[in-house]
């Protein structure tokens, strides 16, 4: 029978140290936190050999008297908490009384310290096993702590330390995290003989971020400040075009402590959804302050995780603060670094809104009156189709007699002379119609594709939503003038965004429109995939998809989203299965809906290379004004590039 023993203190300390002290950067973190808790106004960190040989942190905080030094290096000795109640109401960074003891157990530790109100301070030296010396000493007020030869007595750990530059990198990162929490404190980082960071005391948060990460990061950064229901949110969110390929640009602080939190990360991802491609990650500095009693910091050895009293409330508050701010902003990437905003004429916006609302009403009435959809009316001639170009939401004013197309002005004549005409009238000037958007379709009488291509004068110049002319280039890009320059729009990306938003809105109101196939289509699927489809039956039904198992290795598709009437049913269902497969069992419904709507929007949108009629261009641009996040397609690719007159002047060396 194995004998149970109480471990010797030294071993206990080494085990404890193993949890808290992983590498030089962990020491830097602990010492910096102590200096901040000591109320320092200025803190200096010096390292040699990436901190492996030496780490020294010097502060001008409250200091310790000589007789306190022995206690400071004793395990579980702290001045920061007293009772159990204190543990649930922590206002300091430290509270466990472990750091100095742990560091002392695995290094040569020397502390020199003096409180400002005493004439004399003290010095203590600890080397792994034992306190080597402790005595009175003359020194300036404050504390200086030196840690040499980390893990000199734990070879297994020492072996795991990386190169000087890697360890320096970790130290830098810890230094930055702490410096971010306290912009009022001055910090200095000295690596070897070089001062690598000098942060002035009394900076505002943004200046601190800039000082640490460079001006590039803070240009265009969006400050957010909100306080409600006991939570203060201070955030600096970089615009989506300044994203990163990993989460390294995300900093979350809770009550002045750097932490990682999956729930908050998720909220951040959600907020940027549709603004970033799925493999890009936003840069954001997020500082949350709340009652210490509402968040438990005592859950992780290095306190890098917290436990929330009401996590979902915090998450939703963060999400809405970010999302609402983003929605109020135009996040269109600009070709210049300092971005400009181009507010659209409010009157015009209101006008478009009313028009769209009216048209929606009319169209719904027409749809109710029983206009057939494309596929159910498979044999119908093109004249009977509900719309010539149903894929574009039509927002032209409902006065057929007054086309919004431009009248030939000098400028347009110039455009015309510069631009080759669209395909001649007989060629398919619009992509084949897809039914299902009856609700937004225009009156068939005014929207015959050929007719509109003929009647538009000139065909490739229209007055865009903002009342400015727009042209289509290479059947792919739309170019239009803005208040202060011009924008180039990717027609597919924008249309995708518009459809996506529409689908989302409709889904909130109920189910998407569906149409029954005359003959069910069968699609092969593994038993697992069949089960997946069945598991998501309700969601699929809302999206307008009805599939049932068909034999053991297939499904039968009975109905299909009306919007995608012309898409290939099997291709769609296979994609659908893949998406469900990718998301796995633990699929988050929100994620899944996003993925599926995204896919549907992509399939339904005009493609690059599709010629558009002037009316279509116009309605697309009008729809842009109404879209929630028009600057990015649902995949997060930008829809629009902006070039200001100033940019042009710069490029043409006019300034
Ligand atoms: P904790 O920070 O959890 O209290 P530490 O082991 O880090 O535990 O520190 C032990 C104690 O030593 C602290 O509670 C504090 O009283 C004192 N101390 C540590 N560092 C400093 C410092 N830089 N200035 C003043 N006092 C310090
Ligand atoms: Mg501490």
XYZ file of C-alpha atoms and ligand atoms in Angstrom:
683
model
C 0.000 0.000 0.000
C 1.518 3.380 -0.926
C 2.065 5.660 2.033
C 0.456 9.112 2.044
C 2.803 11.950 3.079
C 2.587 15.683 3.519
C 4.982 17.290 1.049
C 7.846 19.453 2.294
C 7.220 23.205 1.934
C 9.878 23.644 -0.681
C 8.300 21.056 -2.923
C 4.898 22.609 -2.352
C 6.304 25.967 -3.404
C 7.900 24.532 -6.483
C 4.636 22.935 -7.493
C 2.826 26.221 -6.899
C 5.504 28.081 -8.829
C 5.005 25.701 -11.707
C 1.466 26.899 -12.048
C 2.089 30.612 -11.832
C 5.556 30.980 -13.292
C 5.915 29.495 -16.703
C 8.552 31.754 -18.221
C 10.204 35.153 -17.700
C 7.095 36.917 -18.981
C 5.070 35.423 -16.113
C 7.502 36.967 -13.629
C 7.214 40.311 -15.378
C 3.458 40.088 -15.147
C 3.442 39.336 -11.424
C 5.972 42.035 -10.583
C 4.193 44.646 -12.669
C 0.913 43.801 -11.011
C 2.484 44.181 -7.595
C 3.892 47.576 -8.567
C 0.481 48.734 -9.763
C -1.164 47.459 -6.578
C 1.482 49.435 -4.673
C 0.158 52.616 -6.290
C 3.241 53.369 -8.363
C 3.229 56.343 -10.738
C 6.238 55.150 -12.649
C 7.456 51.609 -13.293
C 10.587 50.445 -15.029
C 11.172 46.941 -16.339
C 14.632 45.795 -17.350
C 15.447 42.381 -18.778
C 18.588 40.645 -19.935
C 18.689 37.647 -22.211
C 14.933 37.678 -22.680
C 14.523 37.719 -18.899
C 16.290 34.392 -18.518
C 19.333 35.973 -16.888
C 17.708 38.995 -15.246
C 14.377 40.656 -14.689
C 14.267 43.838 -12.653
C 11.140 45.803 -11.901
C 11.495 49.108 -10.087
C 8.593 51.222 -8.882
C 7.898 54.319 -6.842
C 4.946 52.797 -5.009
C 4.193 52.409 -1.312
C 7.229 50.249 -0.576
C 7.735 47.748 2.260
C 9.541 48.102 5.537
C 12.459 45.784 6.343
C 10.399 43.715 8.775
C 7.744 43.071 6.136
C 10.125 41.638 3.573
C 10.273 38.142 5.026
C 6.508 37.981 5.006
C 6.344 39.218 1.436
C 8.236 36.119 0.251
C 6.288 33.701 2.447
C 3.609 31.646 0.680
C 0.045 32.800 1.238
C 1.133 36.062 2.783
C -0.586 39.124 1.395
C -1.588 42.621 2.421
C -4.451 42.678 -0.071
C -7.197 40.596 1.428
C -8.164 39.701 4.964
C -11.424 37.837 5.071
C -13.336 35.511 2.826
C -15.676 38.354 1.933
C -12.723 40.238 0.504
C -12.158 37.357 -1.857
C -15.458 38.068 -3.526
C -14.819 41.749 -3.793
C -11.323 42.084 -5.110
C -10.088 45.515 -6.052
C -6.403 44.667 -6.492
C -4.589 42.653 -9.115
C -2.960 40.341 -6.576
C -4.627 38.656 -3.624
C -3.268 35.131 -3.263
C 0.050 36.040 -1.715
C 1.791 33.493 -3.923
C 3.833 35.318 -6.508
C 6.913 36.379 -4.585
C 7.109 33.046 -2.765
C 6.794 31.186 -6.063
C 9.376 33.324 -7.805
C 11.738 32.966 -4.821
C 11.389 29.195 -5.010
C 12.735 29.018 -8.554
C 15.263 31.859 -8.877
C 17.716 34.151 -7.141
C 15.397 36.837 -5.830
C 16.433 40.150 -4.333
C 14.056 42.808 -3.057
C 15.078 46.284 -1.980
C 12.271 48.435 -0.673
C 11.387 51.453 1.430
C 8.118 53.168 2.274
C 8.362 56.889 1.594
C 7.629 57.777 5.236
C 10.522 55.722 6.652
C 14.135 56.821 6.599
C 15.414 53.365 6.111
C 14.353 50.494 3.937
C 15.367 46.853 3.753
C 16.890 44.237 1.510
C 16.153 40.541 1.287
C 17.822 37.829 -0.781
C 16.210 34.494 -1.470
C 17.741 31.641 -3.427
C 15.447 28.742 -4.114
C 15.800 26.775 -0.907
C 16.132 29.577 1.572
C 16.309 33.190 2.649
C 19.978 34.083 2.253
C 19.892 37.421 3.988
C 17.520 40.067 5.212
C 18.663 43.390 6.568
C 18.079 47.102 6.779
C 19.315 49.031 3.778
C 19.440 52.541 2.439
C 17.475 52.975 -0.789
C 15.087 55.360 -2.523
C 11.368 55.106 -1.682
C 9.562 52.415 -3.595
C 10.540 48.890 -4.484
C 13.041 47.245 -6.743
C 12.810 43.507 -7.319
C 15.458 41.534 -9.144
C 14.965 38.004 -10.400
C 18.071 36.256 -11.698
C 18.580 32.874 -13.317
C 14.977 31.813 -13.475
C 14.568 28.031 -12.980
C 18.264 27.634 -12.066
C 17.100 24.854 -9.713
C 14.415 23.364 -11.972
C 16.362 22.085 -14.981
C 13.280 20.502 -16.497
C 11.708 23.933 -16.701
C 14.821 25.768 -17.731
C 15.087 23.418 -20.671
C 11.723 24.586 -21.938
C 12.684 28.228 -22.124
C 12.997 29.449 -25.696
C 15.443 31.688 -27.441
C 16.183 35.149 -26.122
C 14.096 36.772 -28.814
C 11.095 34.513 -28.233
C 11.189 35.128 -24.493
C 11.657 38.870 -25.126
C 8.580 38.741 -27.309
C 6.547 37.224 -24.498
C 7.833 39.850 -22.090
C 6.847 42.582 -24.532
C 3.371 41.173 -24.802
C 2.873 41.006 -21.039
C 4.295 44.477 -20.679
C 1.872 45.816 -23.284
C -1.130 44.151 -21.662
C -0.343 45.672 -18.312
C 0.594 49.064 -19.713
C -2.759 49.152 -21.514
C -4.642 48.740 -18.268
C -2.999 51.761 -16.688
C -2.447 54.647 -19.085
C -2.093 56.972 -16.113
C 1.132 55.222 -15.071
C 4.438 55.853 -16.815
C 6.248 52.705 -17.972
C 9.637 51.937 -19.378
C 10.913 48.694 -20.840
C 14.640 48.180 -21.193
C 15.826 45.144 -23.084
C 19.565 44.657 -22.582
C 20.995 48.089 -23.142
C 18.124 49.399 -25.207
C 15.056 51.270 -24.032
C 12.403 49.602 -26.152
C 9.337 51.312 -24.713
C 8.907 54.614 -22.980
C 5.304 55.331 -22.101
C 4.511 58.707 -20.625
C 2.368 58.866 -17.517
C -1.076 60.430 -17.799
C -1.807 59.292 -21.342
C -5.333 58.808 -22.544
C -6.161 55.267 -23.541
C -5.951 55.916 -27.238
C -2.521 57.512 -26.918
C -1.415 54.509 -24.918
C -2.658 52.126 -27.595
C -0.909 54.205 -30.230
C 2.314 54.312 -28.247
C 2.314 50.541 -27.871
C 1.001 49.369 -31.224
C 1.723 52.212 -33.610
C -0.288 54.875 -35.377
C -1.287 52.469 -38.137
C -3.526 50.553 -35.758
C -5.266 53.576 -34.319
C -6.016 55.336 -37.593
C -9.724 55.103 -38.131
C -10.185 53.179 -34.908
C -13.697 53.479 -33.556
C -13.996 54.518 -29.926
C -17.016 53.221 -28.060
C -18.024 54.223 -24.591
C -21.128 53.044 -22.843
C -22.339 52.543 -19.362
C -25.505 50.719 -18.493
C -26.823 48.254 -15.975
C -23.672 48.354 -13.923
C -21.336 47.625 -16.833
C -18.982 50.164 -18.298
C -17.765 49.348 -21.770
C -14.819 51.189 -23.199
C -13.719 49.874 -26.549
C -11.476 50.808 -29.442
C -12.450 48.793 -32.453
C -10.381 48.849 -35.607
C -12.300 49.083 -38.860
C -12.675 45.742 -40.637
C -10.107 46.516 -43.309
C -7.444 46.456 -40.627
C -8.045 42.922 -39.451
C -5.572 40.155 -38.645
C -5.276 36.502 -39.485
C -5.442 35.458 -35.835
C -6.892 36.725 -32.584
C -3.611 38.349 -31.520
C -5.091 41.807 -32.014
C -7.851 41.256 -29.483
C -7.369 42.577 -26.013
C -9.984 42.110 -23.356
C -9.672 43.582 -19.883
C -12.040 43.032 -17.024
C -11.641 45.383 -14.089
C -8.134 46.264 -15.171
C -7.037 42.687 -15.682
C -6.171 41.141 -19.026
C -8.326 38.060 -19.519
C -9.400 35.657 -22.194
C -13.034 34.836 -22.485
C -14.677 32.709 -25.122
C -18.036 34.271 -24.606
C -16.791 37.788 -25.166
C -14.700 36.652 -28.130
C -17.850 35.233 -29.551
C -19.650 38.533 -29.047
C -16.826 40.302 -30.872
C -17.005 37.849 -33.731
C -20.740 38.311 -33.891
C -20.428 42.075 -33.968
C -18.051 41.912 -36.916
C -20.073 39.257 -38.668
C -20.541 40.206 -42.248
C -17.816 42.805 -42.033
C -14.926 40.369 -42.027
C -14.147 37.276 -44.006
C -14.338 34.186 -41.864
C -10.575 33.703 -41.688
C -9.913 37.265 -40.530
C -10.045 38.530 -36.956
C -10.759 42.022 -35.767
C -8.374 44.204 -33.834
C -10.089 45.470 -30.743
C -9.219 46.762 -27.299
C -12.083 46.178 -24.957
C -12.139 47.342 -21.349
C -15.008 46.222 -19.156
C -15.563 47.575 -15.691
C -18.188 46.204 -13.342
C -18.790 45.522 -9.708
C -16.017 43.136 -8.561
C -18.655 41.073 -6.822
C -20.206 40.322 -10.216
C -17.098 38.656 -11.579
C -14.876 36.037 -9.963
C -11.193 36.454 -10.766
C -10.158 33.501 -8.656
C -10.634 30.701 -11.147
C -7.340 30.341 -12.988
C -3.761 30.027 -11.667
C -2.619 33.079 -13.598
C -6.026 34.768 -13.314
C -6.374 34.944 -17.060
C -9.947 33.727 -16.926
C -12.938 34.944 -14.991
C -16.288 33.554 -14.001
C -19.246 35.839 -14.566
C -22.277 36.138 -12.393
C -24.368 36.908 -15.438
C -22.253 36.181 -18.462
C -24.956 36.267 -21.057
C -25.973 39.752 -19.998
C -22.396 40.975 -20.355
C -22.076 39.270 -23.694
C -25.227 40.784 -25.082
C -24.305 44.219 -23.779
C -20.924 44.011 -25.488
C -22.478 42.731 -28.673
C -25.073 45.459 -28.873
C -22.610 48.220 -28.009
C -20.345 47.139 -30.859
C -23.022 46.279 -33.325
C -24.979 49.468 -32.861
C -21.858 51.546 -33.246
C -20.858 49.706 -36.409
C -24.292 50.144 -37.890
C -24.147 53.882 -37.436
C -20.833 53.968 -39.239
C -20.045 53.654 -42.862
C -17.325 51.041 -42.785
C -16.527 51.231 -46.480
C -12.798 50.811 -46.904
C -11.188 53.964 -48.115
C -8.159 54.175 -50.320
C -6.773 56.822 -48.053
C -5.728 56.225 -44.517
C -7.745 58.879 -42.782
C -11.226 57.953 -43.732
C -13.979 60.314 -44.727
C -17.646 59.805 -44.307
C -20.096 60.544 -47.010
C -23.455 61.076 -45.377
C -26.209 60.459 -47.846
C -28.760 63.096 -48.215
C -31.297 62.485 -45.446
C -34.195 63.677 -47.542
C -33.267 61.285 -50.292
C -32.902 58.441 -47.813
C -36.383 59.092 -46.487
C -37.728 59.248 -50.022
C -36.219 55.880 -50.899
C -37.583 54.403 -47.721
C -41.123 55.500 -48.474
C -40.855 54.316 -52.037
C -39.609 50.908 -51.055
C -42.277 50.550 -48.402
C -44.986 51.464 -50.900
C -43.630 49.085 -53.485
C -43.406 46.308 -51.004
C -47.050 46.847 -50.163
C -48.058 46.883 -53.791
C -45.989 43.850 -54.599
C -47.350 41.868 -51.701
C -50.856 42.720 -52.868
C -49.992 41.536 -56.377
C -48.413 38.369 -55.027
C -51.514 37.663 -52.986
C -53.619 38.137 -56.101
C -51.898 34.993 -57.355
C -49.189 35.804 -59.841
C -47.435 32.531 -60.667
C -43.790 31.989 -59.793
C -41.321 31.119 -62.495
C -41.016 27.457 -61.856
C -44.622 26.661 -61.185
C -45.376 28.540 -64.378
C -42.645 26.737 -66.203
C -44.277 27.050 -69.551
C -45.069 30.702 -69.289
C -43.683 33.002 -71.905
C -41.317 35.700 -70.868
C -44.013 38.301 -71.150
C -45.972 36.535 -68.445
C -43.101 36.343 -66.063
C -43.717 38.299 -62.968
C -40.586 40.271 -63.522
C -37.952 40.817 -66.066
C -35.274 41.102 -63.477
C -36.682 39.914 -60.237
C -33.343 39.549 -58.586
C -32.815 43.193 -58.060
C -34.947 44.972 -55.575
C -36.626 47.730 -57.442
C -36.625 51.058 -55.777
C -37.288 53.273 -58.736
C -40.103 55.674 -58.072
C -43.456 54.172 -58.992
C -44.053 56.538 -61.914
C -43.548 54.540 -65.084
C -43.734 57.694 -67.112
C -40.732 59.233 -65.439
C -37.767 56.956 -65.791
C -35.011 57.844 -63.423
C -32.417 57.340 -66.152
C -30.301 60.351 -66.815
C -30.965 62.917 -69.475
C -28.096 63.411 -71.810
C -25.890 66.098 -70.383
C -22.440 67.093 -71.466
C -20.939 64.871 -68.862
C -22.975 61.930 -69.982
C -22.068 62.471 -73.576
C -18.496 62.248 -72.416
C -19.210 59.065 -70.508
C -20.829 57.714 -73.600
C -17.931 58.525 -75.819
C -15.585 56.901 -73.356
C -17.658 53.832 -72.630
C -18.487 51.146 -75.148
C -22.199 50.504 -75.237
C -23.723 47.576 -73.494
C -24.470 44.604 -75.655
C -26.847 45.501 -78.405
C -30.486 45.423 -77.510
C -31.165 41.930 -78.786
C -28.575 40.200 -76.657
C -29.475 39.043 -73.216
C -28.904 42.239 -71.353
C -30.081 40.799 -68.078
C -29.397 37.429 -66.612
C -32.229 34.925 -66.795
C -34.893 35.689 -64.273
C -35.249 33.831 -61.056
C -38.604 33.908 -59.408
C -39.392 34.352 -55.795
C -38.822 37.965 -55.159
C -42.294 38.884 -56.226
C -42.502 41.054 -53.203
C -39.936 43.337 -54.695
C -40.613 42.884 -58.343
C -41.486 45.785 -60.479
C -44.453 46.102 -62.753
C -43.836 43.779 -65.728
C -45.052 46.385 -68.151
C -42.206 48.738 -67.410
C -39.454 46.265 -66.938
C -39.074 44.186 -70.004
C -35.319 43.813 -70.200
C -35.114 44.570 -73.855
C -37.411 47.483 -73.618
C -35.492 49.041 -70.784
C -32.195 48.502 -72.513
C -33.598 50.328 -75.490
C -35.329 53.105 -73.698
C -32.505 54.018 -71.392
C -30.653 57.035 -72.703
C -27.809 56.243 -72.659
C -28.027 52.663 -71.453
C -25.017 52.711 -69.216
C -25.537 55.993 -67.460
C -28.181 56.255 -64.808
C -28.814 58.538 -61.958
C -27.874 56.671 -58.844
C -29.703 56.762 -55.587
C -27.845 59.810 -54.479
C -28.952 61.566 -57.652
C -25.589 61.019 -59.320
C -24.820 59.149 -62.515
C -23.592 55.563 -62.252
C -22.000 53.356 -64.870
C -21.226 49.686 -65.111
C -17.695 48.672 -66.012
C -16.745 45.270 -67.377
C -20.222 44.079 -66.460
C -18.844 43.712 -62.962
C -18.258 47.037 -61.276
C -20.485 50.020 -60.766
C -18.902 53.406 -60.495
C -20.666 56.397 -59.125
C -19.914 59.864 -57.900
C -20.276 60.782 -54.232
C -20.272 64.081 -52.397
C -16.520 64.044 -52.093
C -15.222 61.658 -54.737
C -16.302 58.404 -56.240
C -17.057 54.853 -55.232
C -16.437 51.610 -57.066
C -18.887 48.878 -56.234
C -18.592 45.166 -56.776
C -22.063 44.371 -58.103
C -22.094 40.761 -56.951
C -20.850 41.547 -53.466
C -23.328 44.360 -53.007
C -26.271 42.433 -54.391
C -25.390 39.515 -52.185
C -25.401 41.826 -49.178
C -28.747 43.302 -50.152
C -30.383 39.910 -50.642
C -28.856 38.632 -47.447
C -30.309 41.520 -45.471
C -33.701 41.005 -47.089
C -33.681 37.330 -46.282
C -32.731 38.073 -42.725
C -35.530 40.549 -42.343
C -38.029 38.126 -43.799
C -36.800 35.339 -41.615
C -37.413 37.478 -38.565
C -40.979 37.963 -39.724
C -41.571 34.299 -40.441
C -40.562 31.742 -42.994
C -39.020 32.390 -46.384
C -41.135 31.877 -49.412
C -41.008 28.382 -50.752
C -42.226 26.694 -53.872
C -43.111 23.078 -54.434
C -41.285 21.207 -57.119
C -43.535 19.534 -59.634
C -41.454 16.379 -59.323
C -39.368 15.851 -56.194
C -35.655 15.730 -56.920
C -33.598 13.066 -55.230
C -30.157 13.759 -53.887
C -27.754 11.154 -52.579
C -26.786 11.432 -48.929
C -25.167 9.241 -46.305
C -27.354 8.070 -43.418
C -25.506 10.567 -41.227
C -26.342 13.375 -43.621
C -29.953 12.307 -43.830
C -30.079 12.456 -40.059
C -28.480 15.906 -40.103
C -31.122 17.182 -42.483
C -33.834 15.706 -40.302
C -32.355 17.221 -37.175
C -32.544 20.621 -38.772
C -35.985 20.074 -40.183
C -37.536 23.108 -38.496
C -34.819 25.478 -39.535
C -34.876 24.211 -43.097
C -38.613 24.621 -43.207
C -38.210 28.258 -42.229
C -35.782 28.648 -45.076
C -38.291 27.169 -47.488
C -36.612 23.788 -47.920
C -38.514 20.564 -47.498
C -36.563 17.320 -47.719
C -37.573 13.849 -46.621
C -35.548 10.636 -46.415
C -35.738 8.615 -49.608
C -34.584 5.039 -49.233
C -31.440 4.616 -47.164
C -28.979 6.694 -49.111
C -30.888 9.629 -50.478
C -33.284 12.421 -49.712
C -36.168 13.744 -51.757
C -36.461 17.498 -52.148
C -40.053 18.626 -52.286
C -39.829 22.366 -51.871
C -37.175 24.841 -52.463
C -36.641 28.511 -51.580
C -38.570 30.512 -54.145
C -35.713 32.944 -54.383
C -33.498 30.240 -55.816
C -36.020 28.938 -58.315
C -33.511 28.893 -61.103
C -30.627 27.488 -59.155
C -29.649 23.880 -59.454
C -31.593 22.034 -56.783
C -29.100 19.260 -56.248
C -26.164 21.591 -56.090
C -27.982 23.633 -53.512
C -28.945 20.668 -51.362
C -25.413 19.282 -51.529
C -24.067 22.626 -50.399
C -26.642 22.643 -47.683
C -25.537 19.225 -46.477
C -21.915 20.332 -46.506
C -22.717 23.380 -44.436
C -24.615 21.282 -41.901
C -21.754 18.803 -41.857
C -19.156 21.539 -41.312
C -21.055 22.999 -38.427
C -21.254 19.616 -36.716
C -23.494 18.561 -33.906
C -22.846 21.600 -31.774
C -24.002 23.937 -34.515
C -25.044 27.301 -33.218
C -28.339 28.123 -34.890
C -27.264 31.711 -35.460
C -24.114 30.525 -37.237
C -26.027 28.072 -39.302
C -28.633 30.592 -40.364
C -25.876 32.963 -41.342
C -24.101 30.296 -43.372
C -27.233 29.204 -45.152
C -28.571 32.652 -45.932
C -25.136 33.569 -47.069
C -25.069 30.688 -49.479
C -28.547 31.475 -50.743
C -27.735 35.127 -51.228
C -24.591 34.215 -53.105
C -26.497 31.928 -55.437
C -29.302 34.403 -56.032
C -27.194 37.510 -56.575
C -26.120 38.846 -59.930
C -22.692 37.578 -60.861
C -19.638 39.390 -62.007
C -20.002 39.549 -65.769
C -23.786 39.922 -65.720
C -24.778 43.010 -67.646
C -27.304 45.163 -65.788
C -29.912 47.536 -67.111
C -29.782 51.116 -65.924
C -32.848 50.494 -63.791
C -31.187 47.538 -62.181
C -28.089 49.519 -61.461
C -30.218 52.217 -60.008
C -32.231 49.934 -57.809
C -29.116 48.166 -56.626
C -27.555 51.449 -55.609
C -30.762 52.538 -53.938
C -30.861 49.273 -52.041
C -27.316 49.918 -50.902
C -28.500 52.998 -49.102
C -30.928 50.882 -47.149
C -28.778 47.878 -46.411
C -27.552 47.442 -42.869
C -23.903 46.887 -43.605
C -23.651 47.794 -47.235
C -19.904 48.143 -47.120
C -19.287 44.417 -46.929
C -20.837 41.342 -48.467
C -21.975 38.620 -46.053
C -18.616 36.867 -46.459
C -17.053 40.074 -45.261
C -15.465 41.031 -48.558
C -15.827 44.741 -49.215
C -18.577 45.743 -51.623
C -17.329 49.235 -52.130
C -14.092 51.095 -52.536
C -13.995 54.807 -52.064
C -11.712 57.301 -53.691
C -12.012 60.900 -52.657
C -11.279 63.947 -54.728
C -8.403 64.573 -52.362
C -7.010 61.130 -53.192
C -7.273 61.953 -56.858
C -5.567 65.275 -56.352
C -2.794 63.506 -54.524
C -2.443 60.877 -57.214
C -2.379 63.482 -59.961
C 0.023 65.591 -57.937
C -2.328 68.531 -57.920
C -1.482 69.272 -54.320
P -0.108 39.303 -3.669
O 0.221 40.290 -4.715
O -1.068 38.287 -4.146
O -0.482 39.910 -2.397
P 2.687 38.691 -3.813
O 3.456 37.477 -3.444
O 2.773 39.159 -5.182
O 1.199 38.439 -3.391
O 3.146 39.863 -2.856
C 3.077 39.682 -1.447
C 2.964 41.004 -0.774
O 4.167 41.735 -0.909
C 1.910 41.901 -1.313
O 0.647 41.627 -0.728
C 2.410 43.288 -0.968
O 2.027 43.644 0.312
C 3.905 43.110 -0.981
N 4.507 43.632 -2.228
C 4.876 42.892 -3.288
N 5.399 43.682 -4.246
C 5.349 44.940 -3.809
C 5.734 46.210 -4.341
N 6.266 46.337 -5.566
N 5.547 47.308 -3.563
C 5.006 47.193 -2.326
N 4.613 46.028 -1.779
C 4.789 44.911 -2.486
Mg 1.198 39.864 -6.477
